[in-house]
Amino acid sequence: MPLQLCLSVLRDAPPGERVLLLSSSLYDWREALVQLNDQFLDDACGNSNAAHLLSRIDVFHPPTRKHWKLLLSALRVISCGDPDPTSAYVLPCLPAMIVLCEPSHYFSDEDRKGADVLSDYVALITDALAASRSWPRHADGDARPSLVLFDSLLDILELPIIRQAQPHAGLQTRDQSLKPPRQEGVLRATEKYFDWICTIDTIATTPSDGAGELSDDVDGDTRYRIQMQCTRPGREDDVVDWSWTESRHHDLPTALP
């Protein structure tokens, strides 16, 4: 989905506009493309027009939250005064859109449970917003980049508001135990930063022969449904529903080169 969105935006954008995409894991990003096995992408990537659109997507894979923050603080838009316009941290132009992919990957380490808090996740979004506001526009009429977040765990990820207090060895007794901090859903904390919240689900369908159980994958085709709800005050009732079918290749590649 993130790659398809980037292609759709660039297809209708003026020539020269670009998209910035941040993915939390290069390995997961590549594996997701393999598992997606999207026929449209397979067919389109051999097309010169699609290849040109793909070349206008600047993709980075910061391996940790610190790298994510460092990257966003270092990125800048090229200007006439740049001493090194070929630097890896110089964007050719103000991106039309910033796409954040799967930041919940940074919070999947079981060894860090209790060390991560809700504000750590929110900071990944606000860092991207702050960076986009700091980049100069070439003209007063230029729009700021739109921000899009893709996270498959956003609706189930919960983090504490405050970190687990560490007991003092000299004060703790055998009968004392610390109550774990209350967990809060990340989705509710991030809604305020976006105008629209989109949820994508698979639709269960019956096999064509009428037999068997309901499935979301019939004859290699998968039905999807997306529901988009506006979060702006006074427009909470604005809801858009779409559904579509995706065809997948039967021969799944084992790995990307």
CSV table of C-alpha atoms in Angstrom, one decimal:
chain,number,residue,atom,x,y,z
A,1,MET,CA,0.0,0.0,0.0
A,2,PRO,CA,2.7,2.7,0.8
A,3,LEU,CA,4.4,2.2,-2.6
A,4,GLN,CA,1.1,2.2,-4.5
A,5,LEU,CA,0.1,5.5,-2.7
A,6,CYS,CA,3.4,7.1,-3.6
A,7,LEU,CA,3.0,6.1,-7.3
A,8,SER,CA,-0.6,7.4,-7.3
A,9,VAL,CA,0.4,10.8,-5.9
A,10,LEU,CA,3.4,11.2,-8.2
A,11,ARG,CA,1.4,10.2,-11.2
A,12,ASP,CA,-0.9,13.2,-10.7
A,13,ALA,CA,1.8,15.5,-9.4
A,14,PRO,CA,3.6,18.1,-11.5
A,15,PRO,CA,6.9,16.9,-13.0
A,16,GLY,CA,9.8,17.0,-10.6
A,17,GLU,CA,7.9,16.6,-7.4
A,18,ARG,CA,9.1,13.8,-5.1
A,19,VAL,CA,8.0,11.7,-2.1
A,20,LEU,CA,10.0,11.0,1.0
A,21,LEU,CA,9.4,7.5,2.6
A,22,LEU,CA,10.8,6.4,5.9
A,23,SER,CA,10.7,2.6,6.8
A,24,SER,CA,11.7,1.3,10.2
A,25,SER,CA,13.3,-1.9,8.8
A,26,LEU,CA,14.9,-2.6,5.4
A,27,TYR,CA,14.5,-6.3,5.9
A,28,ASP,CA,10.8,-6.1,6.8
A,29,TRP,CA,10.2,-3.6,3.9
A,30,ARG,CA,11.7,-6.1,1.4
A,31,GLU,CA,9.9,-9.1,2.9
A,32,ALA,CA,6.6,-7.2,2.7
A,33,LEU,CA,7.1,-6.5,-1.0
A,34,VAL,CA,7.8,-10.2,-1.5
A,35,GLN,CA,4.7,-11.3,0.4
A,36,LEU,CA,2.6,-8.7,-1.3
A,37,ASN,CA,3.4,-10.3,-4.6
A,38,ASP,CA,1.4,-7.5,-6.3
A,39,GLN,CA,0.7,-8.2,-10.0
A,40,PHE,CA,0.2,-4.5,-10.7
A,41,LEU,CA,3.6,-3.6,-9.3
A,42,ASP,CA,5.2,-6.6,-11.2
A,43,ASP,CA,3.7,-5.4,-14.5
A,44,ALA,CA,4.2,-1.7,-13.9
A,45,CYS,CA,7.8,-1.8,-12.8
A,46,GLY,CA,8.9,-2.9,-16.3
A,47,ASN,CA,7.2,0.2,-17.7
A,48,SER,CA,9.4,3.3,-18.2
A,49,ASN,CA,6.8,5.7,-16.9
A,50,ALA,CA,6.5,3.6,-13.7
A,51,ALA,CA,10.3,3.4,-13.3
A,52,HIS,CA,10.5,7.1,-13.6
A,53,LEU,CA,7.9,7.6,-10.9
A,54,LEU,CA,9.8,5.1,-8.6
A,55,SER,CA,13.0,7.1,-9.1
A,56,ARG,CA,11.2,10.1,-7.6
A,57,ILE,CA,10.7,8.3,-4.2
A,58,ASP,CA,13.5,9.0,-1.7
A,59,VAL,CA,13.5,5.9,0.6
A,60,PHE,CA,15.4,5.7,4.0
A,61,HIS,CA,15.5,2.9,6.5
A,62,PRO,CA,16.7,4.2,9.8
A,63,PRO,CA,17.4,1.1,12.0
A,64,THR,CA,16.6,2.7,15.4
A,65,ARG,CA,14.6,5.5,16.8
A,66,LYS,CA,17.8,7.5,17.3
A,67,HIS,CA,18.7,7.1,13.6
A,68,TRP,CA,15.2,8.2,12.7
A,69,LYS,CA,15.5,11.4,14.7
A,70,LEU,CA,19.0,12.0,13.5
A,71,LEU,CA,18.0,11.5,9.9
A,72,LEU,CA,15.1,14.0,10.1
A,73,SER,CA,17.2,16.6,11.8
A,74,ALA,CA,19.9,16.2,9.1
A,75,LEU,CA,17.7,16.2,6.0
A,76,ARG,CA,17.4,19.5,4.2
A,77,VAL,CA,16.1,20.8,0.9
A,78,ILE,CA,18.7,21.8,-1.6
A,79,SER,CA,19.3,25.5,-2.1
A,80,CYS,CA,21.7,27.7,-4.0
A,81,GLY,CA,23.9,28.1,-1.0
A,82,ASP,CA,24.5,24.4,-0.3
A,83,PRO,CA,28.2,23.7,-0.1
A,84,ASP,CA,27.6,20.1,-1.2
A,85,PRO,CA,24.4,19.6,-3.2
A,86,THR,CA,25.2,15.9,-3.7
A,87,SER,CA,25.1,15.1,0.0
A,88,ALA,CA,23.0,12.1,0.9
A,89,TYR,CA,21.1,14.2,3.3
A,90,VAL,CA,20.0,16.9,0.8
A,91,LEU,CA,16.6,16.5,-0.8
A,92,PRO,CA,16.3,17.7,-4.4
A,93,CYS,CA,13.1,19.6,-3.6
A,94,LEU,CA,10.4,19.9,-1.0
A,95,PRO,CA,8.6,16.6,-1.0
A,96,ALA,CA,4.9,16.6,-1.8
A,97,MET,CA,4.3,13.8,0.8
A,98,ILE,CA,6.1,12.2,3.7
A,99,VAL,CA,5.3,8.5,4.3
A,100,LEU,CA,6.1,6.8,7.6
A,101,CYS,CA,6.0,3.0,7.5
A,102,GLU,CA,5.6,0.7,10.5
A,103,PRO,CA,7.2,2.7,13.3
A,104,SER,CA,5.8,0.2,15.7
A,105,HIS,CA,8.7,-2.1,14.7
A,106,TYR,CA,10.8,-0.1,17.1
A,107,PHE,CA,8.6,-1.2,20.0
A,108,SER,CA,8.6,-4.9,19.3
A,109,ASP,CA,11.6,-5.8,21.4
A,110,GLU,CA,10.4,-7.8,24.4
A,111,ASP,CA,13.6,-6.9,26.3
A,112,ARG,CA,12.5,-3.2,26.2
A,113,LYS,CA,9.1,-3.7,27.7
A,114,GLY,CA,8.5,-1.0,30.3
A,115,ALA,CA,11.3,1.2,28.9
A,116,ASP,CA,9.3,2.6,26.0
A,117,VAL,CA,6.5,5.0,26.6
A,118,LEU,CA,3.7,6.6,24.6
A,119,SER,CA,5.6,9.8,24.0
A,120,ASP,CA,8.4,7.8,22.3
A,121,TYR,CA,6.0,6.8,19.5
A,122,VAL,CA,4.4,10.2,19.2
A,123,ALA,CA,7.9,11.7,18.9
A,124,LEU,CA,8.5,9.8,15.7
A,125,ILE,CA,5.5,11.6,14.1
A,126,THR,CA,6.2,15.1,15.6
A,127,ASP,CA,9.9,14.8,14.4
A,128,ALA,CA,8.6,14.3,10.9
A,129,LEU,CA,6.2,17.2,11.2
A,130,ALA,CA,8.9,19.5,12.6
A,131,ALA,CA,11.3,18.6,9.8
A,132,SER,CA,8.7,19.3,7.1
A,133,ARG,CA,7.9,22.7,8.7
A,134,SER,CA,11.6,23.6,8.8
A,135,TRP,CA,12.3,23.0,5.2
A,136,PRO,CA,12.1,26.2,3.1
A,137,ARG,CA,9.5,26.6,0.4
A,138,HIS,CA,10.7,27.8,-3.0
A,139,ALA,CA,7.6,30.1,-3.2
A,140,ASP,CA,5.0,31.4,-0.8
A,141,GLY,CA,2.3,29.4,-2.5
A,142,ASP,CA,4.0,26.0,-2.2
A,143,ALA,CA,2.1,23.7,0.1
A,144,ARG,CA,3.7,21.9,3.0
A,145,PRO,CA,4.3,18.2,2.6
A,146,SER,CA,1.3,16.0,3.6
A,147,LEU,CA,2.1,13.4,6.2
A,148,VAL,CA,0.9,9.7,5.9
A,149,LEU,CA,1.4,7.0,8.5
A,150,PHE,CA,1.2,3.3,7.7
A,151,ASP,CA,1.3,1.0,10.7
A,152,SER,CA,-0.3,-2.4,10.8
A,153,LEU,CA,-0.1,-2.6,14.7
A,154,LEU,CA,-1.4,0.9,15.4
A,155,ASP,CA,-4.8,-0.2,16.5
A,156,ILE,CA,-3.4,-2.8,19.0
A,157,LEU,CA,-0.2,-1.3,20.2
A,158,GLU,CA,-0.4,0.0,23.8
A,159,LEU,CA,2.4,1.8,25.7
A,160,PRO,CA,2.6,3.3,29.2
A,161,ILE,CA,2.3,7.0,29.7
A,162,ILE,CA,5.2,7.0,32.2
A,163,ARG,CA,8.1,4.6,32.6
A,164,GLN,CA,8.0,1.9,35.2
A,165,ALA,CA,9.4,3.2,38.5
A,166,GLN,CA,12.5,1.4,39.7
A,167,PRO,CA,12.3,0.5,43.4
A,168,HIS,CA,15.1,1.5,45.7
A,169,ALA,CA,16.9,-1.6,47.0
A,170,GLY,CA,17.1,-0.2,50.5
A,171,LEU,CA,13.4,0.6,50.8
A,172,GLN,CA,11.7,-2.3,49.1
A,173,THR,CA,10.5,-5.2,51.3
A,174,ARG,CA,9.5,-8.7,50.5
A,175,ASP,CA,5.8,-7.8,50.5
A,176,GLN,CA,6.1,-4.7,48.4
A,177,SER,CA,5.5,-4.8,44.7
A,178,LEU,CA,5.2,-2.0,42.1
A,179,LYS,CA,2.0,-1.7,40.2
A,180,PRO,CA,2.8,-1.6,36.4
A,181,PRO,CA,1.9,1.8,34.8
A,182,ARG,CA,-1.4,1.9,32.9
A,183,GLN,CA,-1.2,1.2,29.2
A,184,GLU,CA,-2.7,3.6,26.6
A,185,GLY,CA,-3.6,2.9,23.0
A,186,VAL,CA,-1.2,4.5,20.6
A,187,LEU,CA,-4.0,5.1,18.0
A,188,ARG,CA,-5.9,7.6,20.2
A,189,ALA,CA,-2.7,9.5,20.9
A,190,THR,CA,-1.8,9.9,17.2
A,191,GLU,CA,-5.3,10.7,15.8
A,192,LYS,CA,-4.8,14.4,16.5
A,193,TYR,CA,-2.0,14.7,14.0
A,194,PHE,CA,-4.0,13.5,11.0
A,195,ASP,CA,-7.1,14.7,9.2
A,196,TRP,CA,-8.2,11.2,8.2
A,197,ILE,CA,-7.9,7.8,9.9
A,198,CYS,CA,-8.0,4.9,7.5
A,199,THR,CA,-8.6,1.2,8.5
A,200,ILE,CA,-8.0,-1.6,5.9
A,201,ASP,CA,-9.5,-5.0,6.4
A,202,THR,CA,-9.9,-8.1,4.4
A,203,ILE,CA,-13.5,-9.2,3.4
A,204,ALA,CA,-14.5,-12.8,3.9
A,205,THR,CA,-16.0,-14.3,0.7
A,206,THR,CA,-17.4,-17.6,-0.2
A,207,PRO,CA,-15.6,-19.8,-2.8
A,208,SER,CA,-17.0,-19.8,-6.3
A,209,ASP,CA,-18.2,-23.4,-6.0
A,210,GLY,CA,-20.3,-22.5,-3.0
A,211,ALA,CA,-18.6,-25.0,-0.7
A,212,GLY,CA,-16.2,-24.6,2.1
A,213,GLU,CA,-15.7,-22.0,4.7
A,214,LEU,CA,-15.6,-18.3,4.3
A,215,SER,CA,-12.2,-17.0,3.3
A,216,ASP,CA,-10.5,-13.7,2.5
A,217,ASP,CA,-8.5,-15.4,-0.3
A,218,VAL,CA,-10.4,-17.0,-3.2
A,219,ASP,CA,-8.7,-18.3,-6.4
A,220,GLY,CA,-5.7,-16.1,-5.6
A,221,ASP,CA,-7.8,-12.9,-5.4
A,222,THR,CA,-8.2,-11.0,-2.1
A,223,ARG,CA,-11.0,-8.6,-1.3
A,224,TYR,CA,-10.2,-5.6,0.8
A,225,ARG,CA,-12.2,-2.8,2.4
A,226,ILE,CA,-11.0,0.6,3.5
A,227,GLN,CA,-12.9,2.9,5.8
A,228,MET,CA,-11.8,6.5,6.1
A,229,GLN,CA,-13.1,8.8,8.8
A,230,CYS,CA,-12.4,12.5,9.1
A,231,THR,CA,-11.0,13.7,12.5
A,232,ARG,CA,-11.6,17.4,12.0
A,233,PRO,CA,-14.0,19.0,14.6
A,234,GLY,CA,-17.5,19.0,13.2
A,235,ARG,CA,-16.7,16.5,10.5
A,236,GLU,CA,-16.6,13.3,12.5
A,237,ASP,CA,-19.5,11.9,10.5
A,238,ASP,CA,-17.6,12.2,7.2
A,239,VAL,CA,-16.9,8.5,6.4
A,240,VAL,CA,-15.8,7.0,3.1
A,241,ASP,CA,-16.0,3.3,2.3
A,242,TRP,CA,-14.2,1.6,-0.5
A,243,SER,CA,-13.7,-2.1,-1.5
A,244,TRP,CA,-11.6,-3.7,-4.1
A,245,THR,CA,-10.1,-7.0,-5.2
A,246,GLU,CA,-6.4,-7.6,-5.6
A,247,SER,CA,-5.0,-10.4,-7.8
A,248,ARG,CA,-1.8,-12.1,-6.7
A,249,HIS,CA,0.6,-14.2,-8.7
A,250,HIS,CA,0.5,-17.9,-7.9
A,251,ASP,CA,4.2,-18.3,-8.0
A,252,LEU,CA,5.6,-16.5,-5.0
A,253,PRO,CA,9.3,-15.5,-5.2
A,254,THR,CA,11.4,-16.9,-2.4
A,255,ALA,CA,13.5,-13.7,-1.9
A,256,LEU,CA,14.5,-10.4,-3.4
A,257,PRO,CA,18.1,-10.1,-4.8
